[in-house]
PDB file of C-alpha atoms in Angstrom:
ATOM      1  CA  MET A  26     -35.330  16.863 -40.553  1.00 50.00           C
ATOM      2  CA  LYS A  27     -31.699  17.962 -40.966  1.00 46.00           C
ATOM      3  CA  LYS A  28     -31.763  19.650 -37.568  1.00 48.00           C
ATOM      4  CA  SER A  29     -33.096  16.475 -35.914  1.00 53.00           C
ATOM      5  CA  ARG A  30     -30.420  14.345 -37.588  1.00 52.00           C
ATOM      6  CA  PHE A  31     -27.743  16.805 -36.418  1.00 47.00           C
ATOM      7  CA  LYS A  32     -28.975  16.536 -32.825  1.00 51.00           C
ATOM      8  CA  VAL A  33     -28.740  12.728 -32.943  1.00 48.00           C
ATOM      9  CA  ILE A  34     -25.203  12.821 -34.329  1.00 49.00           C
ATOM     10  CA  TRP A  35     -24.173  15.395 -31.724  1.00 48.00           C
ATOM     11  CA  ALA A  36     -25.609  13.281 -28.901  1.00 52.00           C
ATOM     12  CA  VAL A  37     -23.763  10.191 -30.138  1.00 48.00           C
ATOM     13  CA  CYS A  38     -20.482  12.130 -30.306  1.00 47.00           C
ATOM     14  CA  LEU A  39     -20.907  13.421 -26.754  1.00 49.00           C
ATOM     15  CA  CYS A  40     -21.664   9.919 -25.481  1.00 50.00           C
ATOM     16  CA  CYS A  41     -18.552   8.488 -27.168  1.00 49.00           C
ATOM     17  CA  ALA A  42     -16.347  11.265 -25.802  1.00 46.00           C
ATOM     18  CA  PHE A  43     -17.644  10.786 -22.254  1.00 44.00           C
ATOM     19  CA  THR A  44     -17.062   7.023 -22.467  1.00 46.00           C
ATOM     20  CA  LEU A  45     -13.467   7.553 -23.618  1.00 43.00           C
ATOM     21  CA  VAL A  46     -12.797   9.907 -20.707  1.00 40.00           C
ATOM     22  CA  LEU A  47     -14.080   7.328 -18.205  1.00 44.00           C
ATOM     23  CA  LEU A  48     -12.053   4.543 -19.792  1.00 45.00           C
ATOM     24  CA  ASP A  49      -8.924   6.669 -19.797  1.00 50.00           C
ATOM     25  CA  ALA A  50      -9.356   7.639 -16.164  1.00 46.00           C
ATOM     26  CA  PHE A  51     -10.289   4.300 -14.644  1.00 44.00           C
ATOM     27  CA  VAL A  52      -9.619   1.412 -17.039  1.00 50.00           C
ATOM     28  CA  ILE A  53      -6.952   1.978 -19.699  1.00 49.00           C
ATOM     29  CA  PRO A  54      -3.484   1.273 -18.236  1.00 56.00           C
ATOM     30  CA  HIS A  55      -0.930   4.059 -18.571  1.00 55.00           C
ATOM     31  CA  GLY A  56       2.344   2.417 -17.685  1.00 54.00           C
ATOM     32  CA  THR A  57       5.044   5.024 -17.972  1.00 62.00           C
ATOM     33  CA  ILE A  58       8.094   3.527 -16.310  1.00 68.00           C
ATOM     34  CA  ALA A  59       9.000  -0.119 -16.114  1.00 68.00           C
ATOM     35  CA  VAL A  60      11.039  -0.984 -13.053  1.00 67.00           C
ATOM     36  CA  VAL A  61      14.451  -1.890 -14.426  1.00 51.00           C
ATOM     37  CA  LYS A  62      16.585  -4.227 -12.371  1.00 50.00           C
ATOM     38  CA  ALA A  63      20.326  -4.540 -12.839  1.00 42.00           C
ATOM     39  CA  GLU A  64      21.396  -7.177 -15.347  1.00 44.00           C
ATOM     40  CA  GLU A  65      22.999 -10.219 -13.836  1.00 44.00           C
ATOM     41  CA  THR A  66      25.545 -12.629 -15.246  1.00 45.00           C
ATOM     42  CA  ALA A  67      24.712 -16.324 -15.197  1.00 49.00           C
ATOM     43  CA  GLU A  68      27.069 -16.761 -12.237  1.00 52.00           C
ATOM     44  CA  GLU A  69      25.431 -13.904 -10.301  1.00 51.00           C
ATOM     45  CA  THR A  70      21.980 -15.298 -11.053  1.00 44.00           C
ATOM     46  CA  ALA A  71      22.964 -18.747  -9.801  1.00 47.00           C
ATOM     47  CA  GLN A  72      24.503 -17.256  -6.657  1.00 52.00           C
ATOM     48  CA  ALA A  73      21.405 -15.140  -5.984  1.00 48.00           C
ATOM     49  CA  SER A  74      19.199 -18.199  -6.474  1.00 46.00           C
ATOM     50  CA  ALA A  75      21.300 -20.194  -4.026  1.00 45.00           C
ATOM     51  CA  GLU A  76      21.164 -17.397  -1.454  1.00 48.00           C
ATOM     52  CA  THR A  77      17.383 -17.128  -1.806  1.00 44.00           C
ATOM     53  CA  GLU A  78      16.985 -20.894  -1.403  1.00 44.00           C
ATOM     54  CA  SER A  79      19.240 -20.843   1.648  1.00 41.00           C
ATOM     55  CA  ALA A  80      17.253 -17.968   3.163  1.00 43.00           C
ATOM     56  CA  THR A  81      14.005 -19.856   2.587  1.00 47.00           C
ATOM     57  CA  VAL A  82      15.409 -22.973   4.255  1.00 48.00           C
ATOM     58  CA  ASN A  83      16.581 -20.951   7.271  1.00 77.00           C
ATOM     59  CA  GLY A  84      13.177 -19.319   7.718  1.00 94.00           C
ATOM     60  CA  GLU A  85      10.357 -21.183   9.441  1.00 97.00           C
ATOM     61  CA  TYR A  86       6.640 -20.501   9.090  1.00 97.00           C
ATOM     62  CA  THR A  87       4.141 -21.045  11.864  1.00 97.00           C
ATOM     63  CA  GLU A  88       0.374 -20.668  11.678  1.00 95.00           C
ATOM     64  CA  THR A  89       0.600 -17.004  12.654  1.00 97.00           C
ATOM     65  CA  GLY A  90       4.189 -16.042  12.036  1.00 98.00           C
ATOM     66  CA  TYR A  91       7.598 -16.471  10.497  1.00 98.00           C
ATOM     67  CA  SER A  92      11.064 -16.627  12.001  1.00 98.00           C
ATOM     68  CA  SER A  93      14.593 -16.499  10.560  1.00 97.00           C
ATOM     69  CA  ASP A  94      17.942 -14.992  11.481  1.00 96.00           C
ATOM     70  CA  ASP A  95      16.888 -11.653   9.972  1.00 97.00           C
ATOM     71  CA  ILE A  96      13.089 -11.522  10.229  1.00 98.00           C
ATOM     72  CA  GLN A  97      10.606 -12.087  13.038  1.00 98.00           C
ATOM     73  CA  ILE A  98       6.893 -11.847  12.131  1.00 98.00           C
ATOM     74  CA  SER A  99       3.864 -12.598  14.257  1.00 98.00           C
ATOM     75  CA  TYR A 100       0.260 -11.567  13.909  1.00 98.00           C
ATOM     76  CA  THR A 101      -2.685 -11.583  16.247  1.00 98.00           C
ATOM     77  CA  THR A 102      -6.411 -11.343  15.599  1.00 98.00           C
ATOM     78  CA  GLN A 103      -8.343  -8.897  17.760  1.00 97.00           C
ATOM     79  CA  ARG A 104     -11.912  -7.632  18.074  1.00 97.00           C
ATOM     80  CA  VAL A 105     -12.058  -3.841  18.158  1.00 96.00           C
ATOM     81  CA  ASP A 106     -15.408  -2.022  18.140  1.00 92.00           C
ATOM     82  CA  ASP A 107     -17.294  -4.963  16.574  1.00 94.00           C
ATOM     83  CA  THR A 108     -14.560  -5.389  13.962  1.00 96.00           C
ATOM     84  CA  THR A 109     -11.954  -8.081  13.302  1.00 97.00           C
ATOM     85  CA  VAL A 110      -8.506  -6.509  13.243  1.00 98.00           C
ATOM     86  CA  TYR A 111      -5.211  -8.168  12.296  1.00 98.00           C
ATOM     87  CA  VAL A 112      -2.138  -6.714  13.991  1.00 98.00           C
ATOM     88  CA  VAL A 113       1.198  -7.795  12.525  1.00 98.00           C
ATOM     89  CA  ASP A 114       4.441  -7.283  14.439  1.00 98.00           C
ATOM     90  CA  VAL A 115       7.462  -7.191  12.102  1.00 98.00           C
ATOM     91  CA  GLN A 116      11.083  -7.025  13.259  1.00 98.00           C
ATOM     92  CA  VAL A 117      13.914  -7.022  10.718  1.00 98.00           C
ATOM     93  CA  SER A 118      17.695  -6.925  11.091  1.00 97.00           C
ATOM     94  CA  ASP A 119      17.985  -4.690   8.005  1.00 97.00           C
ATOM     95  CA  PRO A 120      15.387  -1.990   7.165  1.00 96.00           C
ATOM     96  CA  SER A 121      15.742  -2.803   3.463  1.00 96.00           C
ATOM     97  CA  LEU A 122      13.852  -6.057   4.130  1.00 97.00           C
ATOM     98  CA  LEU A 123      10.708  -3.919   4.391  1.00 97.00           C
ATOM     99  CA  LYS A 124      10.092  -2.859   0.808  1.00 96.00           C
ATOM    100  CA  THR A 125       7.540  -1.974  -1.843  1.00 98.00           C
ATOM    101  CA  ALA A 126       6.588  -3.235  -5.292  1.00 98.00           C
ATOM    102  CA  PHE A 127       4.460  -2.019  -8.210  1.00 98.00           C
ATOM    103  CA  ALA A 128       1.860  -4.060 -10.028  1.00 98.00           C
ATOM    104  CA  ASP A 129       3.463  -5.687 -13.074  1.00 97.00           C
ATOM    105  CA  ASP A 130       6.795  -4.093 -12.016  1.00 97.00           C
ATOM    106  CA  THR A 131       5.566  -0.916 -13.734  1.00 98.00           C
ATOM    107  CA  TYR A 132       4.846   2.597 -12.514  1.00 98.00           C
ATOM    108  CA  GLY A 133       1.742   4.077 -14.147  1.00 95.00           C
ATOM    109  CA  ARG A 134      -1.924   4.903 -13.885  1.00 90.00           C
ATOM    110  CA  ASN A 135      -4.369   1.960 -13.936  1.00 89.00           C
ATOM    111  CA  VAL A 136      -1.567  -0.612 -13.911  1.00 97.00           C
ATOM    112  CA  LYS A 137      -3.077  -3.056 -11.412  1.00 97.00           C
ATOM    113  CA  GLU A 138      -2.759  -6.549  -9.970  1.00 97.00           C
ATOM    114  CA  THR A 139      -4.045  -8.155  -6.802  1.00 96.00           C
ATOM    115  CA  THR A 140      -1.941  -7.906  -3.648  1.00 97.00           C
ATOM    116  CA  SER A 141      -1.537 -11.689  -3.847  1.00 97.00           C
ATOM    117  CA  ASP A 142      -0.143 -11.633  -7.386  1.00 97.00           C
ATOM    118  CA  ILE A 143       2.303  -8.811  -6.660  1.00 98.00           C
ATOM    119  CA  ALA A 144       3.433 -10.524  -3.452  1.00 98.00           C
ATOM    120  CA  GLU A 145       4.028 -13.859  -5.136  1.00 97.00           C
ATOM    121  CA  ALA A 146       5.925 -12.227  -8.009  1.00 97.00           C
ATOM    122  CA  ASN A 147       8.305 -10.662  -5.477  1.00 97.00           C
ATOM    123  CA  ASP A 148       8.863 -13.700  -3.229  1.00 96.00           C
ATOM    124  CA  ALA A 149       7.176 -11.944  -0.317  1.00 98.00           C
ATOM    125  CA  ILE A 150       6.729 -13.559   3.059  1.00 98.00           C
ATOM    126  CA  LEU A 151       4.023 -11.112   4.076  1.00 98.00           C
ATOM    127  CA  ALA A 152       2.366  -8.217   2.236  1.00 98.00           C
ATOM    128  CA  ILE A 153      -0.291  -5.540   2.584  1.00 98.00           C
ATOM    129  CA  ASN A 154      -1.777  -3.247  -0.031  1.00 98.00           C
ATOM    130  CA  GLY A 155      -0.055   0.118  -0.521  1.00 98.00           C
ATOM    131  CA  ASP A 156      -1.410   3.615  -1.162  1.00 97.00           C
ATOM    132  CA  TYR A 157      -2.964   2.949  -4.623  1.00 96.00           C
ATOM    133  CA  TYR A 158      -0.970   5.834  -6.105  1.00 97.00           C
ATOM    134  CA  GLY A 159      -2.238   4.937  -9.605  1.00 95.00           C
ATOM    135  CA  PHE A 160      -5.797   5.978  -8.774  1.00 92.00           C
ATOM    136  CA  ARG A 161      -4.619   9.578  -8.360  1.00 92.00           C
ATOM    137  CA  ASP A 162      -2.847  12.028 -10.664  1.00 93.00           C
ATOM    138  CA  ASN A 163      -0.850  13.727  -7.906  1.00 95.00           C
ATOM    139  CA  GLY A 164       0.852  13.036  -4.606  1.00 97.00           C
ATOM    140  CA  TYR A 165       4.549  12.231  -4.234  1.00 98.00           C
ATOM    141  CA  VAL A 166       5.709   8.768  -5.234  1.00 98.00           C
ATOM    142  CA  ILE A 167       9.178   7.587  -4.220  1.00 98.00           C
ATOM    143  CA  ARG A 168       9.714   3.849  -4.127  1.00 98.00           C
ATOM    144  CA  ASN A 169      12.882   1.932  -3.344  1.00 95.00           C
ATOM    145  CA  GLY A 170      14.906   5.143  -3.682  1.00 97.00           C
ATOM    146  CA  VAL A 171      13.522   6.182  -7.092  1.00 98.00           C
ATOM    147  CA  LEU A 172      11.439   9.340  -7.635  1.00 98.00           C
ATOM    148  CA  TYR A 173       8.462   8.582  -9.890  1.00 98.00           C
ATOM    149  CA  ARG A 174       6.072  11.479  -9.242  1.00 98.00           C
ATOM    150  CA  SER A 175       6.936  14.929  -7.926  1.00 98.00           C
ATOM    151  CA  GLU A 176       3.561  16.649  -8.378  1.00 96.00           C
ATOM    152  CA  GLY A 177       2.201  17.334  -4.927  1.00 95.00           C
ATOM    153  CA  SER A 178      -1.361  17.307  -3.654  1.00 91.00           C
ATOM    154  CA  GLY A 179      -0.874  19.157  -0.384  1.00 93.00           C
ATOM    155  CA  ASN A 180      -1.262  15.840   1.423  1.00 92.00           C
ATOM    156  CA  GLU A 181       0.431  14.596   4.555  1.00 97.00           C
ATOM    157  CA  ASP A 182       2.935  11.941   3.438  1.00 98.00           C
ATOM    158  CA  LEU A 183       4.820   9.127   5.119  1.00 98.00           C
ATOM    159  CA  VAL A 184       8.572   9.097   4.507  1.00 98.00           C
ATOM    160  CA  ILE A 185      10.791   6.071   5.179  1.00 98.00           C
ATOM    161  CA  ASP A 186      14.564   6.595   5.024  1.00 98.00           C
ATOM    162  CA  ALA A 187      17.417   4.141   4.494  1.00 97.00           C
ATOM    163  CA  GLU A 188      17.815   3.604   8.246  1.00 98.00           C
ATOM    164  CA  GLY A 189      14.175   2.583   8.529  1.00 98.00           C
ATOM    165  CA  ASN A 190      12.985   5.764  10.249  1.00 98.00           C
ATOM    166  CA  PHE A 191       9.380   6.885   9.667  1.00 98.00           C
ATOM    167  CA  SER A 192       8.406  10.556   9.533  1.00 98.00           C
ATOM    168  CA  LEU A 193       5.366  12.585   8.487  1.00 98.00           C
ATOM    169  CA  ILE A 194       5.707  15.593   6.165  1.00 98.00           C
ATOM    170  CA  ASN A 195       3.366  17.976   4.375  1.00 97.00           C
ATOM    171  CA  GLU A 196       3.891  18.253   0.626  1.00 98.00           C
ATOM    172  CA  ASP A 197       3.422  22.031   0.845  1.00 97.00           C
ATOM    173  CA  ASP A 198       6.539  22.260   3.032  1.00 98.00           C
ATOM    174  CA  ILE A 199       9.068  20.277   0.981  1.00 98.00           C
ATOM    175  CA  SER A 200       9.491  19.036  -2.590  1.00 98.00           C
ATOM    176  CA  ALA A 201       9.795  15.406  -3.612  1.00 98.00           C
ATOM    177  CA  GLN A 202      13.274  16.088  -4.996  1.00 98.00           C
ATOM    178  CA  GLU A 203      14.375  17.512  -1.650  1.00 98.00           C
ATOM    179  CA  LEU A 204      13.040  14.419   0.119  1.00 98.00           C
ATOM    180  CA  LEU A 205      14.988  12.210  -2.269  1.00 98.00           C
ATOM    181  CA  GLU A 206      18.169  14.222  -1.703  1.00 98.00           C
ATOM    182  CA  GLN A 207      17.660  13.925   2.049  1.00 97.00           C
ATOM    183  CA  GLY A 208      17.613  10.125   1.787  1.00 98.00           C
ATOM    184  CA  ALA A 209      13.946   9.162   1.393  1.00 98.00           C
ATOM    185  CA  VAL A 210      13.613   5.558   0.191  1.00 98.00           C
ATOM    186  CA  GLN A 211       9.811   5.254   0.278  1.00 98.00           C
ATOM    187  CA  VAL A 212       7.173   8.012   0.217  1.00 98.00           C
ATOM    188  CA  PHE A 213       3.427   7.306   0.451  1.00 98.00           C
ATOM    189  CA  SER A 214       0.817   9.978  -0.218  1.00 96.00           C
ATOM    190  CA  PHE A 215      -2.561   8.559   0.814  1.00 94.00           C
ATOM    191  CA  GLY A 216      -2.823   9.479   4.464  1.00 94.00           C
ATOM    192  CA  PRO A 217      -3.515  10.995   6.787  1.00 95.00           C
ATOM    193  CA  GLY A 218      -0.945  10.439   9.506  1.00 97.00           C
ATOM    194  CA  LEU A 219      -2.423   8.602  12.489  1.00 97.00           C
ATOM    195  CA  VAL A 220       0.254   8.812  15.181  1.00 98.00           C
ATOM    196  CA  ASN A 221       3.224  11.159  15.538  1.00 98.00           C
ATOM    197  CA  ASP A 222       5.698  11.275  18.430  1.00 98.00           C
ATOM    198  CA  GLY A 223       3.664   8.530  20.064  1.00 98.00           C
ATOM    199  CA  GLU A 224       0.454  10.560  20.158  1.00 98.00           C
ATOM    200  CA  ILE A 225      -2.699  10.305  18.023  1.00 97.00           C
ATOM    201  CA  CYS A 226      -2.632  13.123  15.461  1.00 96.00           C
ATOM    202  CA  VAL A 227      -5.973  12.569  13.708  1.00 93.00           C
ATOM    203  CA  SER A 228      -9.218  14.023  15.043  1.00 88.00           C
ATOM    204  CA  GLU A 229     -12.216  11.893  15.993  1.00 83.00           C
ATOM    205  CA  ASN A 230     -14.214  13.381  13.111  1.00 79.00           C
ATOM    206  CA  GLU A 231     -11.492  13.332  10.441  1.00 78.00           C
ATOM    207  CA  GLU A 232     -12.049  11.099   7.436  1.00 71.00           C
ATOM    208  CA  VAL A 233     -10.620  10.304   4.022  1.00 67.00           C
ATOM    209  CA  ALA A 234     -12.475  12.080   1.201  1.00 52.00           C
ATOM    210  CA  GLN A 235     -15.437  10.079  -0.136  1.00 49.00           C
ATOM    211  CA  SER A 236     -14.995   7.487   2.613  1.00 57.00           C
ATOM    212  CA  MET A 237     -17.627   6.229   5.023  1.00 58.00           C
ATOM    213  CA  THR A 238     -17.032   6.628   8.750  1.00 71.00           C
ATOM    214  CA  SER A 239     -16.398   2.928   9.395  1.00 80.00           C
ATOM    215  CA  ASN A 240     -14.353   1.054   6.820  1.00 89.00           C
ATOM    216  CA  PRO A 241     -11.905  -1.735   6.211  1.00 95.00           C
ATOM    217  CA  ARG A 242      -8.519  -0.128   6.884  1.00 96.00           C
ATOM    218  CA  THR A 243      -4.822  -0.668   6.232  1.00 98.00           C
ATOM    219  CA  ALA A 244      -2.099   1.106   8.206  1.00 98.00           C
ATOM    220  CA  ILE A 245       1.635   0.929   8.768  1.00 98.00           C
ATOM    221  CA  GLY A 246       3.588   2.159  11.770  1.00 98.00           C
ATOM    222  CA  MET A 247       7.027   2.212  13.368  1.00 98.00           C
ATOM    223  CA  VAL A 248       7.813   1.332  16.962  1.00 98.00           C
ATOM    224  CA  GLU A 249      11.483   2.041  16.265  1.00 98.00           C
ATOM    225  CA  PRO A 250      13.684   1.569  13.187  1.00 98.00           C
ATOM    226  CA  GLY A 251      13.555  -2.120  12.265  1.00 98.00           C
ATOM    227  CA  HIS A 252      10.418  -2.746  14.336  1.00 98.00           C
ATOM    228  CA  TYR A 253       7.127  -2.151  12.538  1.00 98.00           C
ATOM    229  CA  ILE A 254       3.407  -2.686  13.035  1.00 98.00           C
ATOM    230  CA  LEU A 255       1.110  -3.456  10.086  1.00 98.00           C
ATOM    231  CA  VAL A 256      -2.649  -3.401  10.660  1.00 98.00           C
ATOM    232  CA  VAL A 257      -5.497  -4.551   8.436  1.00 98.00           C
ATOM    233  CA  SER A 258      -9.069  -4.317   9.688  1.00 97.00           C
ATOM    234  CA  GLU A 259     -12.093  -5.946   8.143  1.00 96.00           C
ATOM    235  CA  GLY A 260     -15.320  -4.069   7.469  1.00 92.00           C
ATOM    236  CA  ARG A 261     -18.493  -3.977   5.387  1.00 86.00           C
ATOM    237  CA  THR A 262     -19.049  -7.673   6.183  1.00 88.00           C
ATOM    238  CA  ASP A 263     -21.723  -9.453   8.219  1.00 87.00           C
ATOM    239  CA  ASP A 264     -19.524  -9.625  11.332  1.00 90.00           C
ATOM    240  CA  SER A 265     -17.279  -6.560  11.033  1.00 94.00           C
ATOM    241  CA  GLU A 266     -18.454  -2.972  10.940  1.00 92.00           C
ATOM    242  CA  GLY A 267     -15.047  -1.427  10.191  1.00 94.00           C
ATOM    243  CA  LEU A 268     -12.997   1.259  11.942  1.00 95.00           C
ATOM    244  CA  THR A 269     -12.920   5.035  11.875  1.00 93.00           C
ATOM    245  CA  LEU A 270      -9.545   6.707  11.363  1.00 95.00           C
ATOM    246  CA  TYR A 271      -9.468   7.609  15.050  1.00 94.00           C
ATOM    247  CA  GLN A 272     -10.152   4.006  16.092  1.00 95.00           C
ATOM    248  CA  LEU A 273      -7.405   2.852  13.723  1.00 96.00           C
ATOM    249  CA  ALA A 274      -5.010   5.406  15.223  1.00 97.00           C
ATOM    250  CA  GLN A 275      -5.839   4.097  18.696  1.00 97.00           C
ATOM    251  CA  VAL A 276      -4.928   0.562  17.600  1.00 98.00           C
ATOM    252  CA  MET A 277      -1.573   1.815  16.280  1.00 98.00           C
ATOM    253  CA  LYS A 278      -0.838   3.752  19.479  1.00 98.00           C
ATOM    254  CA  ASP A 279      -1.873   0.827  21.695  1.00 98.00           C
ATOM    255  CA  ASN A 280       0.657  -1.328  19.837  1.00 98.00           C
ATOM    256  CA  GLY A 281       3.512   1.034  20.597  1.00 98.00           C
ATOM    257  CA  CYS A 282       3.816   3.003  17.356  1.00 98.00           C
ATOM    258  CA  SER A 283       5.742   6.263  17.570  1.00 98.00           C
ATOM    259  CA  VAL A 284       4.657   7.080  13.991  1.00 98.00           C
ATOM    260  CA  ALA A 285       1.747   5.546  12.059  1.00 98.00           C
ATOM    261  CA  TYR A 286       0.091   6.237   8.729  1.00 98.00           C
ATOM    262  CA  ASN A 287      -3.158   5.364   6.960  1.00 97.00           C
ATOM    263  CA  LEU A 288      -2.821   3.552   3.626  1.00 97.00           C
ATOM    264  CA  ASP A 289      -5.572   2.832   1.093  1.00 96.00           C
ATOM    265  CA  GLY A 290      -8.506   1.011   2.652  1.00 94.00           C
ATOM    266  CA  GLY A 291     -11.994  -0.144   1.743  1.00 92.00           C
ATOM    267  CA  GLY A 292     -12.000  -2.851  -0.884  1.00 92.00           C
ATOM    268  CA  SER A 293      -8.218  -2.579  -1.221  1.00 95.00           C
ATOM    269  CA  SER A 294      -7.454  -3.661   2.364  1.00 96.00           C
ATOM    270  CA  THR A 295      -5.603  -6.963   2.117  1.00 97.00           C
ATOM    271  CA  LEU A 296      -3.292  -8.924   4.393  1.00 98.00           C
ATOM    272  CA  TRP A 297      -1.390 -11.665   2.556  1.00 98.00           C
ATOM    273  CA  PHE A 298       0.810 -14.161   4.404  1.00 98.00           C
ATOM    274  CA  ASN A 299       2.479 -17.415   3.392  1.00 97.00           C
ATOM    275  CA  GLY A 300       0.570 -17.722   0.129  1.00 96.00           C
ATOM    276  CA  GLN A 301      -2.924 -16.787   1.248  1.00 96.00           C
ATOM    277  CA  VAL A 302      -5.157 -13.823   2.042  1.00 96.00           C
ATOM    278  CA  ILE A 303      -5.772 -13.734   5.793  1.00 96.00           C
ATOM    279  CA  ASN A 304      -8.555 -11.166   6.111  1.00 95.00           C
ATOM    280  CA  GLN A 305     -12.065 -11.111   4.693  1.00 91.00           C
ATOM    281  CA  THR A 306     -12.067  -8.619   1.866  1.00 87.00           C
ATOM    282  CA  VAL A 307     -15.170  -6.513   1.213  1.00 78.00           C
ATOM    283  CA  GLY A 308     -18.010  -8.867   0.360  1.00 56.00           C
ATOM    284  CA  GLY A 309     -17.056 -11.488   2.940  1.00 51.00           C
ATOM    285  CA  ARG A 310     -15.068 -14.698   3.010  1.00 59.00           C
ATOM    286  CA  GLY A 311     -14.182 -15.980  -0.460  1.00 58.00           C
ATOM    287  CA  SER A 312     -14.824 -12.669  -2.209  1.00 62.00           C
ATOM    288  CA  SER A 313     -12.300 -11.589  -4.811  1.00 79.00           C
ATOM    289  CA  GLU A 314      -9.422  -9.207  -4.111  1.00 91.00           C
ATOM    290  CA  ARG A 315      -9.428  -5.713  -5.549  1.00 93.00           C
ATOM    291  CA  LYS A 316      -6.568  -5.074  -7.949  1.00 96.00           C
ATOM    292  CA  VAL A 317      -4.231  -2.328  -6.720  1.00 97.00           C
ATOM    293  CA  SER A 318      -1.210  -0.352  -7.877  1.00 98.00           C
ATOM    294  CA  ASP A 319       1.302  -1.380  -5.241  1.00 98.00           C
ATOM    295  CA  ILE A 320       2.115  -3.285  -2.073  1.00 98.00           C
ATOM    296  CA  VAL A 321       4.304  -3.068   1.022  1.00 98.00           C
ATOM    297  CA  TYR A 322       5.967  -6.380   1.796  1.00 98.00           C
ATOM    298  CA  VAL A 323       8.643  -8.230   3.734  1.00 98.00           C
ATOM    299  CA  SER A 324      11.168 -10.474   2.026  1.00 97.00           C
ATOM    300  CA  GLU A 325      14.405 -12.233   2.968  1.00 94.00           C
ATOM    301  CA  SER A 326      16.241 -10.652   0.054  1.00 78.00           C
ATOM    302  CA  SER A 327      17.539  -7.107   0.580  1.00 61.00           C
ATOM    303  CA  ASP A 328      17.663  -6.563  -3.221  1.00 60.00           C
ATOM    304  CA  VAL A 329      14.953  -4.337  -4.763  1.00 53.00           C
TER     305      VAL A 329
END
C-alpha cells in the first residue's frame, strides 16, 4: 500500500516538473533588458512631436506604396510556384530609417506581441516580422547598435552596418563583440543566407530545421545601401502552397538583391502596411497573427 502511494506521488511530481519546464521554455516571459530611450525635456518632446507630425504630413500613402522626401515604398503582388508573394521595394535617404523593434520594447525570451502591435507602437509605415530571437537560447542579437546576446549558435547571420550595407557572416568566424566594434547596427541569426554577391547561396535541398519544404516565408535583401527588398510569401492556405528556400532565394535574386537573408517564416510571416496586415497568415484570410519577438520596419523618424 505504501509503495503504491509512493508511486502515485512520484508520478504527480514528475508531471508537475515537466509542465513547469514547458511553461518556462515556451510561455513564461523572461524579459531581461528593457529598451531605454534617452530622457527628453518637455521642449525636446514638443519639438520631436512637431517633426513627426510634419514628416507624416509630407508623406503620402497610395494603395500599394508610400512616398516622402526621404522614403519611397512600393509593393507588388506576384504568383510564384502556385504561391502569392509580396515584394516590397524600399528606398531610404538615410539607412537609419530601416530599423528594428522588440515586442513590448523589451529584450527577453517569450516576450511577444503581434507584428501589428509592435509596428503601431513604433509609428511604422511598413513592417515585417523579424528573426524571432526569443524562441531560441543562442544566436547573436544586436539591435539598433546594442549587443543583447553574444552566445553563438554556429549560424550564418545577417549584419547591417551604419551605412546600410548588408553582409553575411558565420558565428564561428567572429564574435558578437567584434561585430559590434566593427560597426554592426543590426545582427539577425535565423538564416540561412539566400543570396551573396548577387548569386544564390542556398542549395535546392537546403531547409530550416523542423521546417516543411514549402512554407510561408519572410526575407530581407539589399540591392545597394539605402535600397532594400522585403519579401513575404503566403503558404499553407487554400490558394498558396508556399516557397522552398531556393525558390525564395530566386525571388530575391530576380529583384536585384546583392545580399539576401531568410528571416522567421511559417506562422510568423507577416507584412504590415499603413495599419493593416497585407498577406494571408497561416490559416487563411482573417486568421489571427502569431505573436513574435521582434520586427523590421520603416519609419520617418531616424531616432531609435
